[in-house]
mmCIF file of C-alpha atoms and ligand atoms in Angstrom:
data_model
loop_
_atom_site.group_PDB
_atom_site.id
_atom_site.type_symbol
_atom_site.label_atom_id
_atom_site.label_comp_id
_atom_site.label_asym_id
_atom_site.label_seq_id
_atom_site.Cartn_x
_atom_site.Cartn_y
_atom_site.Cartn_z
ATOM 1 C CA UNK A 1 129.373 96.977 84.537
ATOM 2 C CA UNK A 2 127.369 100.027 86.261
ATOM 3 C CA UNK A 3 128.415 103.059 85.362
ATOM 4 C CA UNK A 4 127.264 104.643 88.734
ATOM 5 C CA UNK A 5 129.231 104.126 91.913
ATOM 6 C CA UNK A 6 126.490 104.422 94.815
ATOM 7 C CA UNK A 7 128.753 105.666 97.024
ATOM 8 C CA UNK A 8 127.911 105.798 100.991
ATOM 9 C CA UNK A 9 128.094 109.357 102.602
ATOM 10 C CA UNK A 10 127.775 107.635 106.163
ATOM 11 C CA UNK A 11 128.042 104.204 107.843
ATOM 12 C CA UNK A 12 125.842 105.809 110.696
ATOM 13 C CA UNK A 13 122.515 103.527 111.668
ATOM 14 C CA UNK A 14 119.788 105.415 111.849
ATOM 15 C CA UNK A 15 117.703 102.705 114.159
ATOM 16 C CA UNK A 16 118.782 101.170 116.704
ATOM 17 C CA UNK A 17 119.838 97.390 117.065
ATOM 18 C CA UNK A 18 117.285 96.615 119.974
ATOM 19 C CA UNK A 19 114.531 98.546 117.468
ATOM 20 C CA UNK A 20 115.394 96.884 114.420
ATOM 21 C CA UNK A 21 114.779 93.196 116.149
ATOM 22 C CA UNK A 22 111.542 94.438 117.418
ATOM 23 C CA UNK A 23 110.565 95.458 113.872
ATOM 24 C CA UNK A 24 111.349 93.006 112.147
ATOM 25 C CA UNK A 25 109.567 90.245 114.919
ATOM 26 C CA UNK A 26 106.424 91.781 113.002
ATOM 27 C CA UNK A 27 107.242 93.953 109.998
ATOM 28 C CA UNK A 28 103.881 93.927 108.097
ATOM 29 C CA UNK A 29 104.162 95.605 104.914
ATOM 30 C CA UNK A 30 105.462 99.020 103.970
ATOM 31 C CA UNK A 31 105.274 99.931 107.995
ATOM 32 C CA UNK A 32 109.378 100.611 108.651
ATOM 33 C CA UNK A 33 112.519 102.031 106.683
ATOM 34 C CA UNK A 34 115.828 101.059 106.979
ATOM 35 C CA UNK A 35 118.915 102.773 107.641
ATOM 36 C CA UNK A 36 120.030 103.667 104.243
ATOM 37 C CA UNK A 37 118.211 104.347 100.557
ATOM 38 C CA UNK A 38 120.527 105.205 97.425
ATOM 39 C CA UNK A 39 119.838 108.349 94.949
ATOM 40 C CA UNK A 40 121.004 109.500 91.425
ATOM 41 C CA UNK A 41 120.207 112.261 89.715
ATOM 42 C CA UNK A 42 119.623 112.678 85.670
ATOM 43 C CA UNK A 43 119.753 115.394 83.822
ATOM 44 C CA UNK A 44 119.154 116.561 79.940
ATOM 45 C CA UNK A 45 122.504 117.705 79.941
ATOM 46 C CA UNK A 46 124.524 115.551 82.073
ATOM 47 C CA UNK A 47 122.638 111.935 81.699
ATOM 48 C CA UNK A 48 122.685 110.134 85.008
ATOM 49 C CA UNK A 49 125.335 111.008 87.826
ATOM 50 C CA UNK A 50 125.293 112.188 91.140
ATOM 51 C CA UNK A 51 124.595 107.996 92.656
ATOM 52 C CA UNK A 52 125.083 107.997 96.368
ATOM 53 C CA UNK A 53 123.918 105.882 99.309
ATOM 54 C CA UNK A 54 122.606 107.668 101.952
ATOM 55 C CA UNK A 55 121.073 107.659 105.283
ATOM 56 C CA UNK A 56 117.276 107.068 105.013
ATOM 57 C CA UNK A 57 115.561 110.528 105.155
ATOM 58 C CA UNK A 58 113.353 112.918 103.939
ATOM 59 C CA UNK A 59 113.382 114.230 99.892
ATOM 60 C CA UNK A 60 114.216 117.424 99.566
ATOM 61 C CA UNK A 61 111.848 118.857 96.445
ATOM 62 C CA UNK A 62 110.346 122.499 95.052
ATOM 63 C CA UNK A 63 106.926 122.728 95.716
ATOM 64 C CA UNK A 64 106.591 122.994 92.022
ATOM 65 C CA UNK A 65 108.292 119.758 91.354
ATOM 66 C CA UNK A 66 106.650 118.709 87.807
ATOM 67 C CA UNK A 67 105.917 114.861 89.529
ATOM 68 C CA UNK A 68 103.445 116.890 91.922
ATOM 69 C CA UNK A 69 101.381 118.699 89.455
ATOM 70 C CA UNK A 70 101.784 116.203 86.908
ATOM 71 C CA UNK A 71 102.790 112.900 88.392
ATOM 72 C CA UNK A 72 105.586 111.996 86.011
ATOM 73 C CA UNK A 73 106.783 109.072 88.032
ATOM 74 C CA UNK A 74 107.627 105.248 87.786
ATOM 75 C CA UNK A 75 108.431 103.050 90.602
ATOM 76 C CA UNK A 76 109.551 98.641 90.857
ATOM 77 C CA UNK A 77 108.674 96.138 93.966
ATOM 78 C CA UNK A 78 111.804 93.403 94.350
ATOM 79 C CA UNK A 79 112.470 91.451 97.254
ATOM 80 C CA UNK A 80 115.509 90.635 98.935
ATOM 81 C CA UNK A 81 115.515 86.950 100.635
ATOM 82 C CA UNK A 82 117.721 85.529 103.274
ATOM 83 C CA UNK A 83 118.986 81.678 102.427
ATOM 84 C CA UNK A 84 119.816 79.322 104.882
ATOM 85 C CA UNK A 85 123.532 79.578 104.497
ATOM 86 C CA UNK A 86 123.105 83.622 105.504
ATOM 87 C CA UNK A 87 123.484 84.703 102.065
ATOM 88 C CA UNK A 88 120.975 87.421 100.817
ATOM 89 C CA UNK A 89 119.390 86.561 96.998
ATOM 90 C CA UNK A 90 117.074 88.784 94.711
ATOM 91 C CA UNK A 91 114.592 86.933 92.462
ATOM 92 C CA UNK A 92 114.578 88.337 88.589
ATOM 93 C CA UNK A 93 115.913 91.928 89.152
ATOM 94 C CA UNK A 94 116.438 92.081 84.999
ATOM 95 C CA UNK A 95 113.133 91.305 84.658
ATOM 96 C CA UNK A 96 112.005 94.740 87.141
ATOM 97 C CA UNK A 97 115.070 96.272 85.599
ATOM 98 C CA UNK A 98 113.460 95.964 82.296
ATOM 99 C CA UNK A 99 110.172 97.161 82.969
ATOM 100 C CA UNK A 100 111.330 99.798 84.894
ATOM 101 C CA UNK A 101 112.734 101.406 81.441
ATOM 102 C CA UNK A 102 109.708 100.245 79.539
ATOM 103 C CA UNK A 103 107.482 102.328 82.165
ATOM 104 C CA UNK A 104 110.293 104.917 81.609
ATOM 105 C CA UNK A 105 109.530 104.925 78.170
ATOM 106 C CA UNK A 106 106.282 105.447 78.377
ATOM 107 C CA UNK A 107 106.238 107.902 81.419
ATOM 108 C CA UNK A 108 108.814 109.813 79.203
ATOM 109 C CA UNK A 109 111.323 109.310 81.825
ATOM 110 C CA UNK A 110 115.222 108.352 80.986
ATOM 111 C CA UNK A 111 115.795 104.722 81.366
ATOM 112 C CA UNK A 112 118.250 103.783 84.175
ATOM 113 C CA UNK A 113 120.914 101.399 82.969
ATOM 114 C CA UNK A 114 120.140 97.623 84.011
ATOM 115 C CA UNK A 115 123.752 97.629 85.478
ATOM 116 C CA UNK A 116 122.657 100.772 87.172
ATOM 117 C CA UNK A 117 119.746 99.171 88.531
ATOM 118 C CA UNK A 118 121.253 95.997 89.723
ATOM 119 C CA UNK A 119 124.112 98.111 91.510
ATOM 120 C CA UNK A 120 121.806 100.350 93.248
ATOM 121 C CA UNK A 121 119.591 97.591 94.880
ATOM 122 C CA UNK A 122 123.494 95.627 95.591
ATOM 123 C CA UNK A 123 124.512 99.381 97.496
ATOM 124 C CA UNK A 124 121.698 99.184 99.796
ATOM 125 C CA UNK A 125 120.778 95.901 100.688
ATOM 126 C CA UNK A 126 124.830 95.362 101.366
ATOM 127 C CA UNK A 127 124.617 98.819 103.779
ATOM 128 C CA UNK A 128 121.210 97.190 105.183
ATOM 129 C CA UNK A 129 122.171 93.313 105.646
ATOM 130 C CA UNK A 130 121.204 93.434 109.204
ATOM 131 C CA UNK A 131 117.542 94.597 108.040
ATOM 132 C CA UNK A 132 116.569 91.162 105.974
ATOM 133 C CA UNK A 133 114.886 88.811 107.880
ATOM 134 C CA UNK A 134 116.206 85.506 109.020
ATOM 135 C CA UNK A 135 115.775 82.471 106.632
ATOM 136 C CA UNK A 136 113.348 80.596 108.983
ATOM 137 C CA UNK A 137 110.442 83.060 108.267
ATOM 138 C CA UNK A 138 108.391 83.984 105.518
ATOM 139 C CA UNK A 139 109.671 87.708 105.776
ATOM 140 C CA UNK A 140 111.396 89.216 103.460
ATOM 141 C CA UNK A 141 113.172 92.908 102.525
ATOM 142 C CA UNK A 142 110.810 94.557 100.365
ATOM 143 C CA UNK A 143 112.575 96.928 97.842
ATOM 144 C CA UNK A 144 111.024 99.995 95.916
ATOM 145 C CA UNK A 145 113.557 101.609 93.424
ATOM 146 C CA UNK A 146 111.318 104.713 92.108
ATOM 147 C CA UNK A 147 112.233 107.831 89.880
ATOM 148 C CA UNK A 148 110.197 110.757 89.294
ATOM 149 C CA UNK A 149 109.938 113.962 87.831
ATOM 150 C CA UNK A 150 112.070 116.432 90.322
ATOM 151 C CA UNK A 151 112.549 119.898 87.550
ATOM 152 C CA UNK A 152 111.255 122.746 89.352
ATOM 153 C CA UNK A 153 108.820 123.524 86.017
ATOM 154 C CA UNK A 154 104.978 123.874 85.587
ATOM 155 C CA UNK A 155 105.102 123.441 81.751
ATOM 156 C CA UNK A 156 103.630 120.358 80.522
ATOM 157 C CA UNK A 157 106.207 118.902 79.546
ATOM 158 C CA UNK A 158 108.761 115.863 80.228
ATOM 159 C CA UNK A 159 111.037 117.094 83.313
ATOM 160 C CA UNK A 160 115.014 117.901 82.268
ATOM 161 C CA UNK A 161 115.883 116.812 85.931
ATOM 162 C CA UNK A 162 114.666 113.370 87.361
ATOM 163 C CA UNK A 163 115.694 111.485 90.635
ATOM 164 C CA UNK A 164 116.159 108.145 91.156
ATOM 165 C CA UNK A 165 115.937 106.468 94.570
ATOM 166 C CA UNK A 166 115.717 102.891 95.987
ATOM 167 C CA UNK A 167 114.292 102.812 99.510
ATOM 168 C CA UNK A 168 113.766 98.879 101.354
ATOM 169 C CA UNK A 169 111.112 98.573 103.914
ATOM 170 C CA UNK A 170 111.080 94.472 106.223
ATOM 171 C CA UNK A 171 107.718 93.242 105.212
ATOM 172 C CA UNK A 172 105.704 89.974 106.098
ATOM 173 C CA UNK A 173 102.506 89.345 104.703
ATOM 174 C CA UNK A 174 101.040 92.272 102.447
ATOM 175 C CA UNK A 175 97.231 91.323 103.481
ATOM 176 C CA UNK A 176 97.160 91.895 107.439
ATOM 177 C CA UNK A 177 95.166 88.550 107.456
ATOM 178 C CA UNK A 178 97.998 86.856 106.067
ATOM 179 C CA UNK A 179 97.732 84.442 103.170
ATOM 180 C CA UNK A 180 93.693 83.490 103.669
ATOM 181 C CA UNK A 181 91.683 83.501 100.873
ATOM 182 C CA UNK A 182 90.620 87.315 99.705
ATOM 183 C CA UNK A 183 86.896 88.971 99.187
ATOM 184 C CA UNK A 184 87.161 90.294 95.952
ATOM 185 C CA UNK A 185 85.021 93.479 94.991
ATOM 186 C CA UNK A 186 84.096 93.484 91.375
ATOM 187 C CA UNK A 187 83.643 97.433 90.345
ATOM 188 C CA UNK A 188 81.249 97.855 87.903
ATOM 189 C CA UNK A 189 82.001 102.318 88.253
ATOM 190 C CA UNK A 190 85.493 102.636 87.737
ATOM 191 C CA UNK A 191 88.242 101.232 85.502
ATOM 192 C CA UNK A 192 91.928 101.197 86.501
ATOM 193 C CA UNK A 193 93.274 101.995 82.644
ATOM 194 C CA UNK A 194 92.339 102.699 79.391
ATOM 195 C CA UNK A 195 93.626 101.815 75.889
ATOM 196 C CA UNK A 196 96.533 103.395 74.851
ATOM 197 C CA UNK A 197 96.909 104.894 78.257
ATOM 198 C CA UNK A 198 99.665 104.145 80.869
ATOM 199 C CA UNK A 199 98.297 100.547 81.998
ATOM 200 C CA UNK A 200 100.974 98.377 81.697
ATOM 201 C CA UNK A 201 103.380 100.929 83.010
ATOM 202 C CA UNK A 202 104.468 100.574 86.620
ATOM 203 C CA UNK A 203 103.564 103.772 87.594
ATOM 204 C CA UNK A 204 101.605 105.548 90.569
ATOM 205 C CA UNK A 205 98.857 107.273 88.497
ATOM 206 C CA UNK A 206 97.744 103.477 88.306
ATOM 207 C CA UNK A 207 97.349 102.964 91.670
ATOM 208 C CA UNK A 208 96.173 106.350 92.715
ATOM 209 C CA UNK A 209 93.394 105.700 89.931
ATOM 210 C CA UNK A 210 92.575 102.552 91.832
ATOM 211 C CA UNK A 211 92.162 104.205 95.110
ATOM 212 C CA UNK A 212 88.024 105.197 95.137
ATOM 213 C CA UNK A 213 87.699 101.410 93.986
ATOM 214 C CA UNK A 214 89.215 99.510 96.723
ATOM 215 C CA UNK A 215 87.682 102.617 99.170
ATOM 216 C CA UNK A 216 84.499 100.887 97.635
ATOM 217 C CA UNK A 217 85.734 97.241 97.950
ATOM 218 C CA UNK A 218 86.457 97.770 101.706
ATOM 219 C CA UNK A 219 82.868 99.303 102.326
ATOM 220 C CA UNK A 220 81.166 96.364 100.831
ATOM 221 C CA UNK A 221 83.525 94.146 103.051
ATOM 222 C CA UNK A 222 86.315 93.052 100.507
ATOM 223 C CA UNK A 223 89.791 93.033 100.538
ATOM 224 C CA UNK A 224 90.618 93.983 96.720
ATOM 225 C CA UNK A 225 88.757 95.508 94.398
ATOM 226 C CA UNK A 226 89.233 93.673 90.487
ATOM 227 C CA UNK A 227 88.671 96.337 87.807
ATOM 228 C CA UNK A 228 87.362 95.286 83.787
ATOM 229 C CA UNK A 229 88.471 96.628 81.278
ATOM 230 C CA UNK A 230 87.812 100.338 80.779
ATOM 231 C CA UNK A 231 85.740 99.994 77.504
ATOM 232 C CA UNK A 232 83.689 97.104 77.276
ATOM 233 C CA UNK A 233 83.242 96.512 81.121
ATOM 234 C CA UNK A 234 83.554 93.163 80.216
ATOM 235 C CA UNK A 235 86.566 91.325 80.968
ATOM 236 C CA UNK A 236 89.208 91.307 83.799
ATOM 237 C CA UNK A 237 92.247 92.941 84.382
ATOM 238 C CA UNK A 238 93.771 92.806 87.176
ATOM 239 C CA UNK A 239 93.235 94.105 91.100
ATOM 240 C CA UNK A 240 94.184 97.492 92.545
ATOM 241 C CA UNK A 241 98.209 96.071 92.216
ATOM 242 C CA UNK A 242 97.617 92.426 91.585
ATOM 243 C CA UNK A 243 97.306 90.056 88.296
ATOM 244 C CA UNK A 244 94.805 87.486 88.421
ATOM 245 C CA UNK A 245 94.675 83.509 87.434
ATOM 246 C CA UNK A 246 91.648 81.212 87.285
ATOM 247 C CA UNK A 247 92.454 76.950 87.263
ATOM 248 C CA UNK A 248 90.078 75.289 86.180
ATOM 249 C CA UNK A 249 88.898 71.335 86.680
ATOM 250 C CA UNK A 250 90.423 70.208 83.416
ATOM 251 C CA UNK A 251 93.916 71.601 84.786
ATOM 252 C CA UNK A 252 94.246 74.569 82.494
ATOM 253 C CA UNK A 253 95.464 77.623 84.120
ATOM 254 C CA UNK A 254 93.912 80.957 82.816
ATOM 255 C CA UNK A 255 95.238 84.603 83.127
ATOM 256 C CA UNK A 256 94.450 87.870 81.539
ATOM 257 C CA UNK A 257 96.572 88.732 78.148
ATOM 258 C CA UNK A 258 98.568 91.609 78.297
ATOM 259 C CA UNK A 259 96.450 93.857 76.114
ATOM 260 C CA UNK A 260 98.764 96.780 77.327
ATOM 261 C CA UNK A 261 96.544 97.797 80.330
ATOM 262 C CA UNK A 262 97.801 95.081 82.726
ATOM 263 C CA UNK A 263 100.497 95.303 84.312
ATOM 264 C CA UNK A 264 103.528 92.969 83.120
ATOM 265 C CA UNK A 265 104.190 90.925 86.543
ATOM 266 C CA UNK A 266 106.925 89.147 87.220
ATOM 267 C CA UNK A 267 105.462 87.139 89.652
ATOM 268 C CA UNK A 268 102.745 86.473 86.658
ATOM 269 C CA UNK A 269 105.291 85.097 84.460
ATOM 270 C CA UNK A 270 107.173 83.197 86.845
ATOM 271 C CA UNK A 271 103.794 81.489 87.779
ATOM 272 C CA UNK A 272 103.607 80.611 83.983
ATOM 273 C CA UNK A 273 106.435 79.005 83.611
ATOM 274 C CA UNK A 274 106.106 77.332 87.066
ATOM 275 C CA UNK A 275 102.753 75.926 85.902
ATOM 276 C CA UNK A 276 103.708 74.854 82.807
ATOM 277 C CA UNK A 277 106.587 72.738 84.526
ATOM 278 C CA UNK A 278 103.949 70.690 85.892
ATOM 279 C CA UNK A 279 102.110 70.327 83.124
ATOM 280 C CA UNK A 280 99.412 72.552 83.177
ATOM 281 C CA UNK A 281 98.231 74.297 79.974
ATOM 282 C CA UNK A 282 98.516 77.891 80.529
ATOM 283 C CA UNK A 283 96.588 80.104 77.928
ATOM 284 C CA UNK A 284 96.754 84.248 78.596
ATOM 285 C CA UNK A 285 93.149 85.337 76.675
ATOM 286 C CA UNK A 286 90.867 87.714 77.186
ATOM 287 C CA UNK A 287 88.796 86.395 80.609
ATOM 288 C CA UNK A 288 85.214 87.486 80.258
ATOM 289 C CA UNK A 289 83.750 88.067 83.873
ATOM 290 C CA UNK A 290 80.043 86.593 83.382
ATOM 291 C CA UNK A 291 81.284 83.562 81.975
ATOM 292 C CA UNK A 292 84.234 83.028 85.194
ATOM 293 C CA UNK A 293 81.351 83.785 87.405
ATOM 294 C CA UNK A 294 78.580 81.393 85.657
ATOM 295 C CA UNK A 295 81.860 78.808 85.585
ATOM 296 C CA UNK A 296 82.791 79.411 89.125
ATOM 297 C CA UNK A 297 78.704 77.939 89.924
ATOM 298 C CA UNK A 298 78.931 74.949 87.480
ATOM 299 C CA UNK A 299 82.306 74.282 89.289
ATOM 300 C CA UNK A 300 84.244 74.266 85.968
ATOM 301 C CA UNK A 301 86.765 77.138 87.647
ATOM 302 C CA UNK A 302 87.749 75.643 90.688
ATOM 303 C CA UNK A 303 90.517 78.057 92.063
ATOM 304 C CA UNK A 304 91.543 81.759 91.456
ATOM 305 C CA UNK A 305 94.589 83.829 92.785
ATOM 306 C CA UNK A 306 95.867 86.905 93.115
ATOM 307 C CA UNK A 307 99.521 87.766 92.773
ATOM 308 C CA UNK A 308 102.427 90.249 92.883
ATOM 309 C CA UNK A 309 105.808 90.820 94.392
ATOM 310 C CA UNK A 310 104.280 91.888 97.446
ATOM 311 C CA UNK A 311 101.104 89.750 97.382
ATOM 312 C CA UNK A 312 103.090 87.037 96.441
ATOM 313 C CA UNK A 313 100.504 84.446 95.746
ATOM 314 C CA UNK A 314 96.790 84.661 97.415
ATOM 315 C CA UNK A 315 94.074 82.643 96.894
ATOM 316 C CA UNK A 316 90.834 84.216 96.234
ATOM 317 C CA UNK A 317 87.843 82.482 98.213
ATOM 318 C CA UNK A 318 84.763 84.947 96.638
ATOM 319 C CA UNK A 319 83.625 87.734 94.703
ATOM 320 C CA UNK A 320 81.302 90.323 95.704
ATOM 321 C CA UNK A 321 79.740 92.683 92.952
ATOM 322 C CA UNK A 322 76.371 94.742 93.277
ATOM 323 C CA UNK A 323 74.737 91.677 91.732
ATOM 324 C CA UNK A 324 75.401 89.487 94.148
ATOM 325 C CA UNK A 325 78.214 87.261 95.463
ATOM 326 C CA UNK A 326 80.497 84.247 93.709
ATOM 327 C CA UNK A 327 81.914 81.693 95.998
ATOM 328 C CA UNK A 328 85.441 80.004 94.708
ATOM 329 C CA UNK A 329 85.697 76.474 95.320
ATOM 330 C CA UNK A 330 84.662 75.927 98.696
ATOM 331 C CA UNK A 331 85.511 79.117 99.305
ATOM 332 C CA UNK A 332 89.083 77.818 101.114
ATOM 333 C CA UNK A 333 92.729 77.682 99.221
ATOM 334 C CA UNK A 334 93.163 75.861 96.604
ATOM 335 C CA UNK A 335 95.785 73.094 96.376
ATOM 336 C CA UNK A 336 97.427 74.052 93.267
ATOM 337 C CA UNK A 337 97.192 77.614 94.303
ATOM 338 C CA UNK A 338 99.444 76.579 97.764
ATOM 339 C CA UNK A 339 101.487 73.869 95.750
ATOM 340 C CA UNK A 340 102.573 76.792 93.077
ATOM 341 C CA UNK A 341 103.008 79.530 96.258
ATOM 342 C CA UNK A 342 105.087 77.027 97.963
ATOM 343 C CA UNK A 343 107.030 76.491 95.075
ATOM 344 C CA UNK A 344 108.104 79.795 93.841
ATOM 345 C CA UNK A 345 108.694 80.743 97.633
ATOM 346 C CA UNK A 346 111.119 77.151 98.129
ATOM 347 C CA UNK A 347 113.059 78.919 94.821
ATOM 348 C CA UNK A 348 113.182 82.452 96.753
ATOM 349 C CA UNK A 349 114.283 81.316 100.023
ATOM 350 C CA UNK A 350 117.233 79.080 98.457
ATOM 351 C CA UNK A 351 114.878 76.085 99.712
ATOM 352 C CA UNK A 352 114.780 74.332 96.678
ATOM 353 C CA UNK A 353 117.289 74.490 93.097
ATOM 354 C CA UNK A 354 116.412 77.066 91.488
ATOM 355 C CA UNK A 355 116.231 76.015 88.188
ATOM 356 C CA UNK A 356 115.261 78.397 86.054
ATOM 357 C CA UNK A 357 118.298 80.942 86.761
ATOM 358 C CA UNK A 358 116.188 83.178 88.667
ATOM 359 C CA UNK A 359 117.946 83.840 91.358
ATOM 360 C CA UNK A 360 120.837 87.133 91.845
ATOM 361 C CA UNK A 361 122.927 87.395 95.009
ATOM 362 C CA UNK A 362 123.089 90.454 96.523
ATOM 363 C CA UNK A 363 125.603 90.098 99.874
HETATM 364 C C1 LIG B 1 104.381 94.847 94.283
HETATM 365 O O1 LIG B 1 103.743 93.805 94.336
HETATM 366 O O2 LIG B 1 105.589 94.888 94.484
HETATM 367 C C2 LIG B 1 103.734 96.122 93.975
HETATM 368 O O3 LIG B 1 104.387 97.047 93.621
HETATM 369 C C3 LIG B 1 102.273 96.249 94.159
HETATM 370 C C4 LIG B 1 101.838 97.034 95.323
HETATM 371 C C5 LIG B 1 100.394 96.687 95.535
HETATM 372 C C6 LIG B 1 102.577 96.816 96.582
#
């Protein structure tokens, strides 16, 4: 049982109902808020208290907040689905639970309480029901729990006060283009993480360290940028916030290990387990680039895919790099890459049994 109550301070909407339908007719991704986000507040002394569900707003923070000098912060991606019988389902939320308190660990920030977790996300999609999309679509409500560093302190070291928040934003596709097949940028000047550094954490230095390579991505006319690994320059690890898979002709589906600089996905491991259901033979091993490209030309890769909580799962029709380009396939989606997206999508939306236990409801 949670030992925080994320009490509601107001029932007060912040948006309108005519608003909200007009939103969510064409959410995109991380465009819109809803009405309410819930908070709790840790402290060396105290542990976690302080949980309440408020309307959506602004964070009040010192200037010298230690997550602004020294970005001490973590942050999750669920979703929240609408079935066809109205009810509203989360997919794996011990699973982002989990990680959360492994990137805690290693962000030296407390760990939240999996109960804590799971009640938080419950508080706010419950308050914002009206925000999750209907069951026809593919929409969905995106939710970002996130805690960060919030002890007004410029001393390096790890914060005595830290606050928690889950915020939930509609969101359709995360690629504007929708689920067509992506240019991928292979950079050969930066990495995204380095051994023994915060890789496998879910946390924004990541992503701000993937910013000037996706900047680079876009001006060479790609959609993602893919980054190798930070020492050899070698072998894959993952996009700017996406793990990668490779299927190749003899049915084997291929995806980075986790060396501890990729990120542990949860759609990742779902797709493992989905794969292996029918009968591929997954293997996680270190993917050399050269040899996916030279494979990708003798046809013996013929699909790749990017995915994610928000990505969900997107095929991957080239790669770009300096030295040229890489066509995958025919350059179109591949079938298994659909066939596994449609799958793990059927489970989400309450289409199909979800067998596997996945599935927590939420209202
Ligand atoms: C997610 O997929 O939920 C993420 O956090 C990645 C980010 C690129 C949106």
């Amino acid at each position: 049982m949670s030992a925080l109550a994320f009490t509601p301070t107001s029932t007060t909407r912040r948006v309108a109902d005519d608003e909200r339908a007009r939103i969510l007719a064409d959410p995109g991704f991380g465009r819109y808020y809803t009405d309410f986000m819930a908070r709790a507040r840790w402290t060396e002394q105290d542990g976690w208290g302080a949980a309440e569900l408020v309307p959506f707003g602004p964070v009040q923070l010192s200037p010298a907040a230690a997550v602004l000098h020294y970005g001490q912060e973590i942050f999750e991606g669920l979703k929240a689905f609408r079935h066809p019988d109205g009810s509203v389902w989360t997919f794996r939320p011990g699973a982002n639970a989990e990680r959360m308190q492994r990137s805690a660990r290693r962000l030296a920030l407390p760990e939240l309480p999996v109960a804590d977790f799971l009640a938080s996300l419950q508080a706010v999609v419950a308050a914002d029901e009206p925000w999750v999309p209907e069951a026809t679509s593919e929409e969905s409500l995106y939710l970002r729990p996130f805690m960060f560093a919030s002890e007004e302190f410029l001393g390096v070291r790890a914060s005595h006060c830290v606050d928690y928040y889950v915020i939930a934003s509609p969101a359709g596709p995360y690629f504007p283009r929708g689920v067509q097949p992506l240019v991928v940028w292979i950079t050969d000047e930066y990495a995204r993480a380095g051994t023994g550094g915060t890789g496998a954490a879910k946390c924004g230095g990541n992503y701000a360290s993937s910013l000037l390579g996706k900047r680079e991505a876009a001006e060479n006319g790609a959609d993602e940028v893919l980054f190798l690994d930070s020492e050899t320059h070698t072998s894959i690890d993952e996009l700017s916030g996406m793990n990668v898979f490779a299927l190749t002709r003899d049915g084997r589906l291929l995806t980075p290990a986790l060396t501890g600089s990729i990120l542990e996905g949860v759609t990742r491991s779902s797709i493992l387990q989905l794969a292996r259901d029918r009968g591929l033979a997954v293997a996680e091993e270190r993917l050399v680039m050269s040899e996916v490209l030279e494979k990708l030309g003798t046809g013996e890769i013929t699909e790749m895919f990017a995915c994610g909580t928000a990505a969900v799962i997107n095929p991957i029709g080239e790669f770009r790099a300096r030295g040229g380009s890489w066509q995958v396939g025919d350059g179109g989606s591949g079938e298994t890459t659909l066939a596994l997206r449609q799958e793990l999508t059927d489970i989400q939306y309450g289409r199909i049994p979800d067998r596997h236990g996945w599935l927590t409801r939420l209202v």
